[in-house]
XYZ file of C-alpha atoms in Angstrom:
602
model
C 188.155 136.990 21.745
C 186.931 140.287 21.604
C 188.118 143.332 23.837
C 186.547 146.037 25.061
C 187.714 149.765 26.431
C 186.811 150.989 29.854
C 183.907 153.239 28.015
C 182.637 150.232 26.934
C 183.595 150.650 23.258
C 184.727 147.840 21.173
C 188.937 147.710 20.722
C 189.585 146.285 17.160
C 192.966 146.734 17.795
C 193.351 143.809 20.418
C 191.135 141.279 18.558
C 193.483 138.329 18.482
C 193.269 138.259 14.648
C 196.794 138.225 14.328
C 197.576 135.624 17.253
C 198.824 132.504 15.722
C 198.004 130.521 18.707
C 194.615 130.088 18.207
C 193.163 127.641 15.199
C 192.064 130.282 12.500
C 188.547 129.397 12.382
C 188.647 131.094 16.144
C 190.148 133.868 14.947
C 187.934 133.887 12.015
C 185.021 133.818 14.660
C 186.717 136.297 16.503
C 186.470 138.548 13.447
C 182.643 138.005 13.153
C 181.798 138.961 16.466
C 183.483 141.969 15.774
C 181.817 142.522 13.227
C 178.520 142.306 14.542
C 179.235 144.109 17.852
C 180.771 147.206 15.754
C 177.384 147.539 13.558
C 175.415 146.815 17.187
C 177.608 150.019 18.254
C 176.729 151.861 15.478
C 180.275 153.003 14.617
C 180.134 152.874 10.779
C 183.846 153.166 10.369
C 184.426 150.601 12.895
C 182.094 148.343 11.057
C 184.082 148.775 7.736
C 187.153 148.513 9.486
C 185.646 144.809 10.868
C 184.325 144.121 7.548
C 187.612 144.902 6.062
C 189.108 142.527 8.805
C 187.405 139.791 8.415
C 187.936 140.173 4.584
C 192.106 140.255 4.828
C 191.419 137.096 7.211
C 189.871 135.423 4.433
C 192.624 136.383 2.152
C 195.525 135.190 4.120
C 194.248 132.123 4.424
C 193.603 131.655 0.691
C 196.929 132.996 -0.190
C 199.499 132.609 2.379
C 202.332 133.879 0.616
C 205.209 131.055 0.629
C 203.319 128.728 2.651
C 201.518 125.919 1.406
C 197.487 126.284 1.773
C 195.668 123.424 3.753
C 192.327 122.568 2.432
C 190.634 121.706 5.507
C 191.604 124.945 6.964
C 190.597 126.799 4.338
C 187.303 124.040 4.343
C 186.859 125.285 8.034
C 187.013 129.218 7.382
C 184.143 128.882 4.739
C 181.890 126.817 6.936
C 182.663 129.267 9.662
C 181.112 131.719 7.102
C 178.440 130.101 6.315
C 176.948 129.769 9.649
C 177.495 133.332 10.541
C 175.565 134.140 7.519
C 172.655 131.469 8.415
C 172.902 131.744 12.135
C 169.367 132.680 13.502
C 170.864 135.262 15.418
C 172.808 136.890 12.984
C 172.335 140.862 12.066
C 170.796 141.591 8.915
C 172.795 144.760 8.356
C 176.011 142.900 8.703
C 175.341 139.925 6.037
C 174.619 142.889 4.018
C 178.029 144.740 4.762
C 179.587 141.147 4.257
C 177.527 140.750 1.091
C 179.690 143.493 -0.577
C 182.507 141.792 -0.434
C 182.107 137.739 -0.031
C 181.590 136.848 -3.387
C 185.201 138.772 -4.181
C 186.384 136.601 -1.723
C 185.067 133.214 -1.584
C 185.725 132.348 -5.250
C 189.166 132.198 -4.796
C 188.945 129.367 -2.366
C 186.630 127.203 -5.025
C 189.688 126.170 -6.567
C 190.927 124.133 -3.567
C 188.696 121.459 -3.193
C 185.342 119.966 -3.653
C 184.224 120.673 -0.507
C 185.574 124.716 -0.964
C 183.407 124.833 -3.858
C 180.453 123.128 -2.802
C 180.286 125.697 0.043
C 181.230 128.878 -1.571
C 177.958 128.372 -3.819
C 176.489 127.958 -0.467
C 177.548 131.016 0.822
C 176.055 132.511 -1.960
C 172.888 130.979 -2.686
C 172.215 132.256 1.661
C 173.200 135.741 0.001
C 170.718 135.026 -3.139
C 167.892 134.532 -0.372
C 168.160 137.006 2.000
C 169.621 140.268 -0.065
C 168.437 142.472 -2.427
C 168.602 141.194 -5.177
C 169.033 144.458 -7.465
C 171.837 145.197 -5.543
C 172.887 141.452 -5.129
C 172.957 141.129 -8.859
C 175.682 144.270 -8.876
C 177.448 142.678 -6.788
C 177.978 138.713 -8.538
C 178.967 140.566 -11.377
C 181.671 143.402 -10.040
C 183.151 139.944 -8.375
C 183.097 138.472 -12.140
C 184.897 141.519 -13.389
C 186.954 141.351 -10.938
C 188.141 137.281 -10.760
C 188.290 137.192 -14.464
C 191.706 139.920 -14.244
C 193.174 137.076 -12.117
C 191.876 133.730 -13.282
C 190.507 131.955 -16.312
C 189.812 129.221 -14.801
C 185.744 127.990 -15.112
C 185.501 126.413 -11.619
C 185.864 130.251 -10.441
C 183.333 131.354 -11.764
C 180.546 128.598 -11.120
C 179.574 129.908 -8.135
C 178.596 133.408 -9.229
C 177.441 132.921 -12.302
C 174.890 130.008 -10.467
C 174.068 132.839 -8.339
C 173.162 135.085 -11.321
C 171.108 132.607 -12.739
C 169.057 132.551 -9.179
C 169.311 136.437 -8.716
C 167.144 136.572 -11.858
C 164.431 134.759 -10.440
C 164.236 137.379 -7.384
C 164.504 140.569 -9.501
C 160.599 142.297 -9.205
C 160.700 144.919 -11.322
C 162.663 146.373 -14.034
C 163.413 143.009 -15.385
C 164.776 143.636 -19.002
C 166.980 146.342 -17.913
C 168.100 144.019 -15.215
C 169.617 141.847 -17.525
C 170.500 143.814 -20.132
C 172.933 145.182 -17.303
C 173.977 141.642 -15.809
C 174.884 139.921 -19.134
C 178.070 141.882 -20.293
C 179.642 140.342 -17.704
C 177.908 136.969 -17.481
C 179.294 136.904 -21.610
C 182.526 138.224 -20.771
C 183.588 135.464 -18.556
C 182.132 132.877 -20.963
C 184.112 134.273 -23.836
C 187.411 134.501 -21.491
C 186.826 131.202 -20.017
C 186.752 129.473 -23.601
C 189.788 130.918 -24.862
C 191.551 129.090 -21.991
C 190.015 125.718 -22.485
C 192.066 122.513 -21.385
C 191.661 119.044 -20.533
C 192.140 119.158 -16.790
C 189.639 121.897 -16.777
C 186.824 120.228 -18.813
C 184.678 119.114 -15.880
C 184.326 122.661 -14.889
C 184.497 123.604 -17.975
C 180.934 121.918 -18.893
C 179.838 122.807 -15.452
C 180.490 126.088 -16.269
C 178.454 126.580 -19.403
C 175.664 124.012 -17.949
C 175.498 127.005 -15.605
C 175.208 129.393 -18.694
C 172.020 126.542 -19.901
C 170.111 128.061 -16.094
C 170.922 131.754 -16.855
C 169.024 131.094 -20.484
C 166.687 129.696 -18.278
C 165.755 131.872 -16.265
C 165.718 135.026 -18.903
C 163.041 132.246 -20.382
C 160.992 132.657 -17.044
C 161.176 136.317 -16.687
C 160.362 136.434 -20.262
C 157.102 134.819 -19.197
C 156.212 137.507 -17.437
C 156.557 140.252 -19.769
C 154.066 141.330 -22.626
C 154.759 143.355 -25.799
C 157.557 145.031 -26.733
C 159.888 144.542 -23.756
C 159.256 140.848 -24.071
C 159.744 140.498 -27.548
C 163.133 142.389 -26.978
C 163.883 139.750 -24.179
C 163.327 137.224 -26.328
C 166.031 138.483 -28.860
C 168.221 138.935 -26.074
C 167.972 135.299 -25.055
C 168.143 134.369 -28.787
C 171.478 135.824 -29.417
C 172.441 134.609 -25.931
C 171.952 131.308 -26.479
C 173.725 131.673 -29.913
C 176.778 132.843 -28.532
C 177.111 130.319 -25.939
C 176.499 127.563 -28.877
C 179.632 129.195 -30.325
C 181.935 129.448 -27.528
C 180.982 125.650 -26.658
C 182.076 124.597 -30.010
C 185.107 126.528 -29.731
C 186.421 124.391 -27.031
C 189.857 122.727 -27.775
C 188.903 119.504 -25.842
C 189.296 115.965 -27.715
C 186.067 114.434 -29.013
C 183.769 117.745 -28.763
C 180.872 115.937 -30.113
C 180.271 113.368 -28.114
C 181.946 115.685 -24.731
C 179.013 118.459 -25.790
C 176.101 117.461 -27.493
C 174.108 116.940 -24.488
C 175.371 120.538 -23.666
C 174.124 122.366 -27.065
C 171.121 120.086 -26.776
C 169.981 121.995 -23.282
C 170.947 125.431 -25.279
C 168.797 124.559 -28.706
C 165.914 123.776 -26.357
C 165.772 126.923 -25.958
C 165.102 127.709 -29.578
C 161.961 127.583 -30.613
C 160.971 130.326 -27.515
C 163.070 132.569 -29.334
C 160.804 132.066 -32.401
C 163.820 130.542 -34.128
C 164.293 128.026 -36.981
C 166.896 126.054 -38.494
C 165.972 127.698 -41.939
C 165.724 131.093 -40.603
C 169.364 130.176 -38.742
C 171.174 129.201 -41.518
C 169.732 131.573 -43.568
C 170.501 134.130 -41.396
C 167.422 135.989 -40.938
C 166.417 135.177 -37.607
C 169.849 136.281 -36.401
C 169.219 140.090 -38.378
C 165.745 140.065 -37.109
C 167.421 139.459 -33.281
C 169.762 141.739 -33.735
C 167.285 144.290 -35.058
C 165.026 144.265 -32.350
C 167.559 144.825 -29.944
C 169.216 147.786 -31.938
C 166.102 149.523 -31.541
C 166.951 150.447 -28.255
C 170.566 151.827 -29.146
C 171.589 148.890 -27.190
C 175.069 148.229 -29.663
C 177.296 148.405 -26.398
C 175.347 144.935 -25.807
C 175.668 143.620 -29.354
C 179.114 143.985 -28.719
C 178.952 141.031 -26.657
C 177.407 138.524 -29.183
C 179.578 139.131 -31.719
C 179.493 135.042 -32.183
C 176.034 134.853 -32.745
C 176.262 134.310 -36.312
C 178.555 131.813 -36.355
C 176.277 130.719 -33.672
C 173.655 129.992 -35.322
C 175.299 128.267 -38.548
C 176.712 125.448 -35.178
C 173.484 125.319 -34.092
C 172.244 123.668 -37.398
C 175.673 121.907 -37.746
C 174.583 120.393 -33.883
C 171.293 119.409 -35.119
C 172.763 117.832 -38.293
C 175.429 115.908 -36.258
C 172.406 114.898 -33.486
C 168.918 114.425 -34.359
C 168.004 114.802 -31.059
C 169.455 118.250 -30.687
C 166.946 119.040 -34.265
C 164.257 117.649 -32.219
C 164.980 120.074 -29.124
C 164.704 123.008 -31.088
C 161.673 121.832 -32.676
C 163.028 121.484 -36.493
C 162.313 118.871 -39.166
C 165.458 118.481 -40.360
C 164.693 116.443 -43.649
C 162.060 118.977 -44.340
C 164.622 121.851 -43.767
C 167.415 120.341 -45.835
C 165.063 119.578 -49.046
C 163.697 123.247 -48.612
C 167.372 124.491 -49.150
C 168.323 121.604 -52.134
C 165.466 122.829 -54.114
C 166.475 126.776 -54.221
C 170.325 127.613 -55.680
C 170.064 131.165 -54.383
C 169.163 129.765 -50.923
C 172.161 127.227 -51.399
C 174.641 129.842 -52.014
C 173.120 131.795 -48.747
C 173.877 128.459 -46.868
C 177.355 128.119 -48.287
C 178.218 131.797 -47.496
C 176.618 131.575 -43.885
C 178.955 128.147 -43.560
C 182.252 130.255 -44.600
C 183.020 131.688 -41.545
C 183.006 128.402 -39.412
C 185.512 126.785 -42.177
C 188.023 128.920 -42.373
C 188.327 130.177 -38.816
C 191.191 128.837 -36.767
C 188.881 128.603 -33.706
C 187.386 125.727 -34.513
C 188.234 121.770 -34.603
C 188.358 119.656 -37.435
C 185.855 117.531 -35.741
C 183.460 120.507 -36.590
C 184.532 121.459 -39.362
C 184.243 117.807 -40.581
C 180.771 117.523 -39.971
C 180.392 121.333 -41.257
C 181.703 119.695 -44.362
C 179.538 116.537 -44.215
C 176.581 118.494 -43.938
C 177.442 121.503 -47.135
C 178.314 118.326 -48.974
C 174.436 116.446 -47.635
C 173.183 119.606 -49.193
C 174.993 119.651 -52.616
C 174.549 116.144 -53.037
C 170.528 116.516 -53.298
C 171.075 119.575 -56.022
C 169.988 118.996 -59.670
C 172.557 121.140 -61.404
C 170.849 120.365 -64.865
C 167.311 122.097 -63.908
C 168.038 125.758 -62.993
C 164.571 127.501 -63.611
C 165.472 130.316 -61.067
C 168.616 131.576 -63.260
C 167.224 134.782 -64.604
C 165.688 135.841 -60.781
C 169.686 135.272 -59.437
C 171.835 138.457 -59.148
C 174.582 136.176 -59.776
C 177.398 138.564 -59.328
C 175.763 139.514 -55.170
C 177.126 135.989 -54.149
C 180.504 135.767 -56.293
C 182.374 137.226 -52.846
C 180.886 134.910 -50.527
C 181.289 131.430 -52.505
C 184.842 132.755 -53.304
C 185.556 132.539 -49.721
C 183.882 129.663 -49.028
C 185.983 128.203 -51.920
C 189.234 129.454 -50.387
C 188.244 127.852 -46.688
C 187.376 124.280 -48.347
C 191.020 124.733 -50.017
C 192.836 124.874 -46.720
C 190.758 122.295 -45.770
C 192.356 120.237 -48.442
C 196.250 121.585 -47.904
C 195.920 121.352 -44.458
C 193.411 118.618 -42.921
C 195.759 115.493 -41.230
C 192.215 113.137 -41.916
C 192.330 111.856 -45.129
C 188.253 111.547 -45.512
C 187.751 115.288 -44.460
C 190.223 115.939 -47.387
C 188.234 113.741 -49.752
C 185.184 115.243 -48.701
C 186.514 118.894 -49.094
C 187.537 118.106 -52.574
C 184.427 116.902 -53.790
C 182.251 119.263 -52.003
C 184.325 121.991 -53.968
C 183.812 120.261 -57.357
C 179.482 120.532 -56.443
C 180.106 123.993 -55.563
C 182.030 125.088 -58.693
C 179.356 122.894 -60.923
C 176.615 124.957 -59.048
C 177.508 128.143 -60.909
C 176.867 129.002 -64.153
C 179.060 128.484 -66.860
C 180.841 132.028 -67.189
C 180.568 132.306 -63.052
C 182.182 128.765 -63.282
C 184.957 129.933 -65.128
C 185.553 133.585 -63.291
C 185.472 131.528 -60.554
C 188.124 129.306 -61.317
C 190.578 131.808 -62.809
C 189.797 134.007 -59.161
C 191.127 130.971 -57.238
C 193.776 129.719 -59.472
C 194.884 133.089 -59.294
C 194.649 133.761 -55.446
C 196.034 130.725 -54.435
C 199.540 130.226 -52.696
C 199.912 126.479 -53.368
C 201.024 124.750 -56.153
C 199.203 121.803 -56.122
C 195.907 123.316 -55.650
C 196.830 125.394 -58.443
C 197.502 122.255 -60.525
C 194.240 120.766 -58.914
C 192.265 123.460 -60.327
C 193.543 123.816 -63.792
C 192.646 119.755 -63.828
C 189.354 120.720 -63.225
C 189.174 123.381 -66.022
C 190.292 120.218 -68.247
C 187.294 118.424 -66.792
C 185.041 121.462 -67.898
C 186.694 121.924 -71.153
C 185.575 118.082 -72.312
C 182.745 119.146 -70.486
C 181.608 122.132 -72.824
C 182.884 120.241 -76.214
C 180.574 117.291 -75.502
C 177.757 119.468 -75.314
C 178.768 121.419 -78.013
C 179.119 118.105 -80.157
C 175.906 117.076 -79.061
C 174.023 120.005 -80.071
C 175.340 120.297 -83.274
C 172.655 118.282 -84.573
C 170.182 120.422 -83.331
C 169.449 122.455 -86.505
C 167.509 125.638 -83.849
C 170.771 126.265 -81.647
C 172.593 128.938 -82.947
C 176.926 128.000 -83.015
C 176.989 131.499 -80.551
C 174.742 129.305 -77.918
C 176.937 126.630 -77.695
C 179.995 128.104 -77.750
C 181.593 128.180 -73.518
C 184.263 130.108 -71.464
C 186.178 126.749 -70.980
C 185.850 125.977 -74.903
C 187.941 128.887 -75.733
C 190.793 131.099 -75.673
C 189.995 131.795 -72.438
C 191.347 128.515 -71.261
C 194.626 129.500 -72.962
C 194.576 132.676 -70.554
C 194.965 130.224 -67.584
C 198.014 127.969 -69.370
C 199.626 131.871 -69.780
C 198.920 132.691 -66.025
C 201.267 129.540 -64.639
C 203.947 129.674 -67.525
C 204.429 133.193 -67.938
C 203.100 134.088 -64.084
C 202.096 137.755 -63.770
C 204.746 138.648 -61.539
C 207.254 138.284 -64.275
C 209.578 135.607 -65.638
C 209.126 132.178 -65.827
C 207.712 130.181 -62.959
C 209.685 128.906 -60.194
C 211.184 125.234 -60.408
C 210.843 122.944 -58.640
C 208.612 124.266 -56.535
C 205.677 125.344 -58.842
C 206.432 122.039 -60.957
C 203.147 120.675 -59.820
C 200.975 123.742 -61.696
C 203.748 123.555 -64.585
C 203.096 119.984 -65.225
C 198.995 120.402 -65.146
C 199.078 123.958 -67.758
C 201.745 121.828 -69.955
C 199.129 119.102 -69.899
C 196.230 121.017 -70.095
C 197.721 123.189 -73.313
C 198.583 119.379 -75.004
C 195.152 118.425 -74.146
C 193.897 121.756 -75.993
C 196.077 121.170 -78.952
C 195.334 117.793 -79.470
C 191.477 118.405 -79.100
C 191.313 120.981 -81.813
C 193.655 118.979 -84.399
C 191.730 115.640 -83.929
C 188.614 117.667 -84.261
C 189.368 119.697 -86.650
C 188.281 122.719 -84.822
C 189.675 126.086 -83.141
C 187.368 127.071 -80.676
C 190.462 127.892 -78.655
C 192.567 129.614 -81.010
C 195.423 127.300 -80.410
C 195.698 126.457 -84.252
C 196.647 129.574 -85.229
C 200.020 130.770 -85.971
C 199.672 133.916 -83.697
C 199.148 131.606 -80.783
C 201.671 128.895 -82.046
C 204.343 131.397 -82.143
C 203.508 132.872 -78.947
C 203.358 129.511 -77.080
C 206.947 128.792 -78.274
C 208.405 131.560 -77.719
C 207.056 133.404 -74.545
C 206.043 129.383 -72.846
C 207.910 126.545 -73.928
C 211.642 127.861 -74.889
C 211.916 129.898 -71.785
C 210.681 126.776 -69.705
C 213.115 124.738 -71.604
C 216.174 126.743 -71.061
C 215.143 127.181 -67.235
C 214.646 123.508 -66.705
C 218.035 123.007 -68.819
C 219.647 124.894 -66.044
C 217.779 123.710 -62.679
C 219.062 120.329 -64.840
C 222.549 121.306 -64.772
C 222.989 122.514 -61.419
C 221.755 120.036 -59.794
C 222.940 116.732 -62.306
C 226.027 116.423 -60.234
C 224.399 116.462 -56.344
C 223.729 113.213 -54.841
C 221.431 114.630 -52.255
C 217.859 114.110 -51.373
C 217.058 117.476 -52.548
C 218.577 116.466 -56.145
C 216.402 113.671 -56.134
C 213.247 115.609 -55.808
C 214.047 118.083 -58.276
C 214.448 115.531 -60.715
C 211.805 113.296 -60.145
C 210.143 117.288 -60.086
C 211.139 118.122 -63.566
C 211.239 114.980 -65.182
C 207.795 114.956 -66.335
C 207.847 118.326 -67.469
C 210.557 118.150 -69.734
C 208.963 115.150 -71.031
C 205.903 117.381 -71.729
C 208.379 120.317 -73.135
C 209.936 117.890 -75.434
C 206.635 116.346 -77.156
């Protein structure tokens, strides 16, 4: 109960606030009162010291220290809230004073139960209807900045971020700005909140970013309101919004993602076509630039900052609606159209395959995406005719060498490191369409690039088994066109089909780095250049040709001498050392060299 002095003045001091006796949600009452008679009295640094009070209240109750913390108490202290705050009688001025620092305050009690939570948003949505919202608005998100330096956790930040999304709705004027200012923060704790992703979390989890669906929703509505510029800025804004979100969804580290968030991404991509986005202009990356373009205008790059995902963004959202037709309905795409529109242009293949680069090699997302990334780069190269390239002299070849390479290198780990035998299968032959997609001399460069830039040895021998394959490849058309009396010998003649192929053999047996290659571990890559410089040799002597140079005495001489003999003597001695040990590790390094001194020795 209250005190007063003689003079009539309220006595702060000898509120029973710190009287165990009485149940806390009397004290907490107590506190209120206070509150309201100190504002009554006009004091204002009474009434922050009451505000204040009834803040710390709140506090101790939430965190007691040692002591455990009992849910209904804590249940009990936020109802007592909320009916101060709804209470008929109840001073304006004060729910404002209490406005600044509630939502600080209640989010740490969401945590507790149910019931905590359901109230908090409560609290908040009373605060949403009867404050200003401007100032309301810088308010939810100071409380965001300010939970997110203490916890990660998503049922946190449900609350405020729902009372964002209603804030929006109340906001009269200045609208873009508005926003612009809100959604640092909004991002920040969606970007936070997915880094710290678990599976006792993922109710809130999908609560939380079903929350993040209603903020996109209502930028939508206050985009409706707007004409010209502003909105068409807006409209960016909410592009690249959406886009981000897409991303940090399909980050999450929770077991079967697809079928846990495809309803999710489904609310988001409805959201699409308002943005005047496409799949094609998504995965082509255009709409994306054009978004980001817009908003640029405005020197806004301390905002771009924050959708730093978009991009990979939008490559998910096409994954998504590959994965889910109905999520290709919801953002208004054809998707058979869209994927025979892409088949039918190389250039615009390669665009695809570069924009699909970053989600394949990043560590930040599942192999459940990245399978279906796969499945859907390999739906794509399976439609391609790689016979019937009328669009070859157009191509700056060379602009998307860097970008495929990548792409190339990300499918590879795929293939070292997938556990699931099918998305290894898949990655393997999705590489071999890739490779086939270039041009012949690209096709080679290419090869040589990753032979040469890779760290495993049996991708290394994979790859110089597929410059075998090309090598028949290129002699079968060669023998094919010889009867064609108006093709020059020059025009059928191949990087594969030629000494260049030799230059690969000399890259594994006499590596770069100096010396000969390491045994047993690069006896994988030995074994495939042995076989592939046999294959060579016994090409050109059956065929009586020397397209490769191999015949020659030069090269003869220089295969024995700087390949074979040095690989002889150190497999004679890797032999030797290990002939006597009975171990496991003998055992491999046998059945390691075996076959490549059979190949040495024929």
């Amino acid at each position: 109960m209250a005190a007063e002095s003689p003079s009539g003045e309220l006595n702060l001091d000898e509120i029973e606030l710190q009287d165990p006796s009485p149940p806390p949600s009397l004290r907490l009452k107590a506190a209120l009162n206070a509150c309201s008679k100190s504002f009554e009295s006009g004091d204002l640094g009474k009434s922050d010291e009451a505000v204040a009070a009834v803040v710390s209240f709140l506090d101790s109750i939430v965190d007691p220290g040692d002591a455990a913390i009992h849910d209904a108490i804590a249940e009990n202290a936020l109802e007592e809230i909320h009916h101060y705050l709804s209470s008929a009688s109840s001073n304006q001025t004060v729910v404002e004073a209490l406005s600044l620092e509630l939502p600080k305050v209640v989010v740490k009690f969401v945590a507790l139960s149910d019931r905590c939570r359901e109230i908090a948003e409560s609290i908040i949505d009373h605060l949403v209807a009867t404050c200003s919202p401007r100032d309301l608005l810088s308010i939810l998100c100071e409380a965001s900045d300010t939970q997110i330096r203490v916890s990660k956790s998503p049922s946190c930040f449900i609350p405020l971020l729902g009372g964002i999304s209603k804030v929006f709705l109340c906001i009269q004027r200045r609208h873009l700005e508005q926003v612009k200012a809100a959604l640092p923060a909004i991002l920040e704790v969606l970007y936070a909140c997915s880094l710290e992703s678990d599976d006792e979390e993922k109710d809130n989890y999908q609560d939380l970013f079903s929350t993040a669906v209603g903020i996109g929703k209502s930028i939508l509505a206050i985009c409706e309101k707007m004409v010209g510029k502003r909105k068409e800025e807006l409209h960016a804004i909410l592009g690249l919004y959406v886009l981000q979100n897409i991303a940090l969804v399909s980050r999450s580290k929770h077991a079967n993602i697809v079928s846990s968030y495809c309803s999710l991404v489904l609310r988001f991509s409805e959201l699409l076509p308002f943005c005047g986005f496409s799949f094609y202009g998504l995965i082509m990356g255009s709409d994306v630039s054009s978004a980001i373009d817009e908003v640029s205008k405005e020197d806004d790059n301390d905002l771009l900052a924050f959708f730093s995902l978009a991009v990979n963004g939008a490559a998910l959202a096409v994954i998504w609606g590959y994965i889910n037709n109905e999520v290709a309905k919801a953002a208004g795409d054809q998707l058979t159209a869209f994927l025979d529109k892409i088949r039918s242009n190389r250039s615009e293949r390669w665009q695809v395959i570069g924009m699909l680069k970053s989600i394949l090699s990043s560590i930040d997302y599942s192999w459940e995406i990245k399978y279906h990334c796969m499945d859907l780069l390999a739906s794509i190269m399976d439609g391609t005719n790689t016979k019937e390239h009328n669009d070859d002299h157009e191509i700056d070849f060379s602009s998307f060498m860097p970008s495929l390479f990548t792409t190339l290198q990300a499918i590879q780990r795929i293939m070292i490191g997938a556990s699931d035998a099918s998305l290894r299968k898949k990655a393997f032959a999705t590489l071999r369409k890739i490779i086939s997609d270039l041009p012949s001399s690209h096709r080679f460069d290419m090869l040589k690039a990753l032979i040469t830039n890779s760290n495993s040895p049996s991708m290394i021998a994979i790859l110089i088994d597929l410059v075998r394959e090309e090598i028949i490849a290129e002699r079968n058309q060669g023998t094919s066109s010889e009867n064609c009396q108006d093709i020059h010998v020059e025009k059928r003649k191949g990087p594969f089909w030629s000494s260049y192929a030799l230059d690969l053999v000399d890259l594994v047996l006499k590596p770069p780095k100096g010396g000969p290659p390491s045994l047993p571990e690069d006896s994988d890559p030995v074994l495939s250049a042995l076989n592939l410089f046999r294959f060579i040799l016994i090409m050109e002597s059956t065929g009586k040709t020397n397209h490769t140079g191999v015949l020659t005495e030069s090269t003869l001489r220089m295969a024995y001498s700087e390949w074979l003999l040095p690989l002889r003597t150190l497999v004679a001695g890797v032999w030797a050392e290990n002939e006597k040990d009975e171990s496991d590790l003998a055992d491999h390094i046998f059945c390691a060299l075996n076959p490549v001194q059979l190949r040495i020795r024929s």
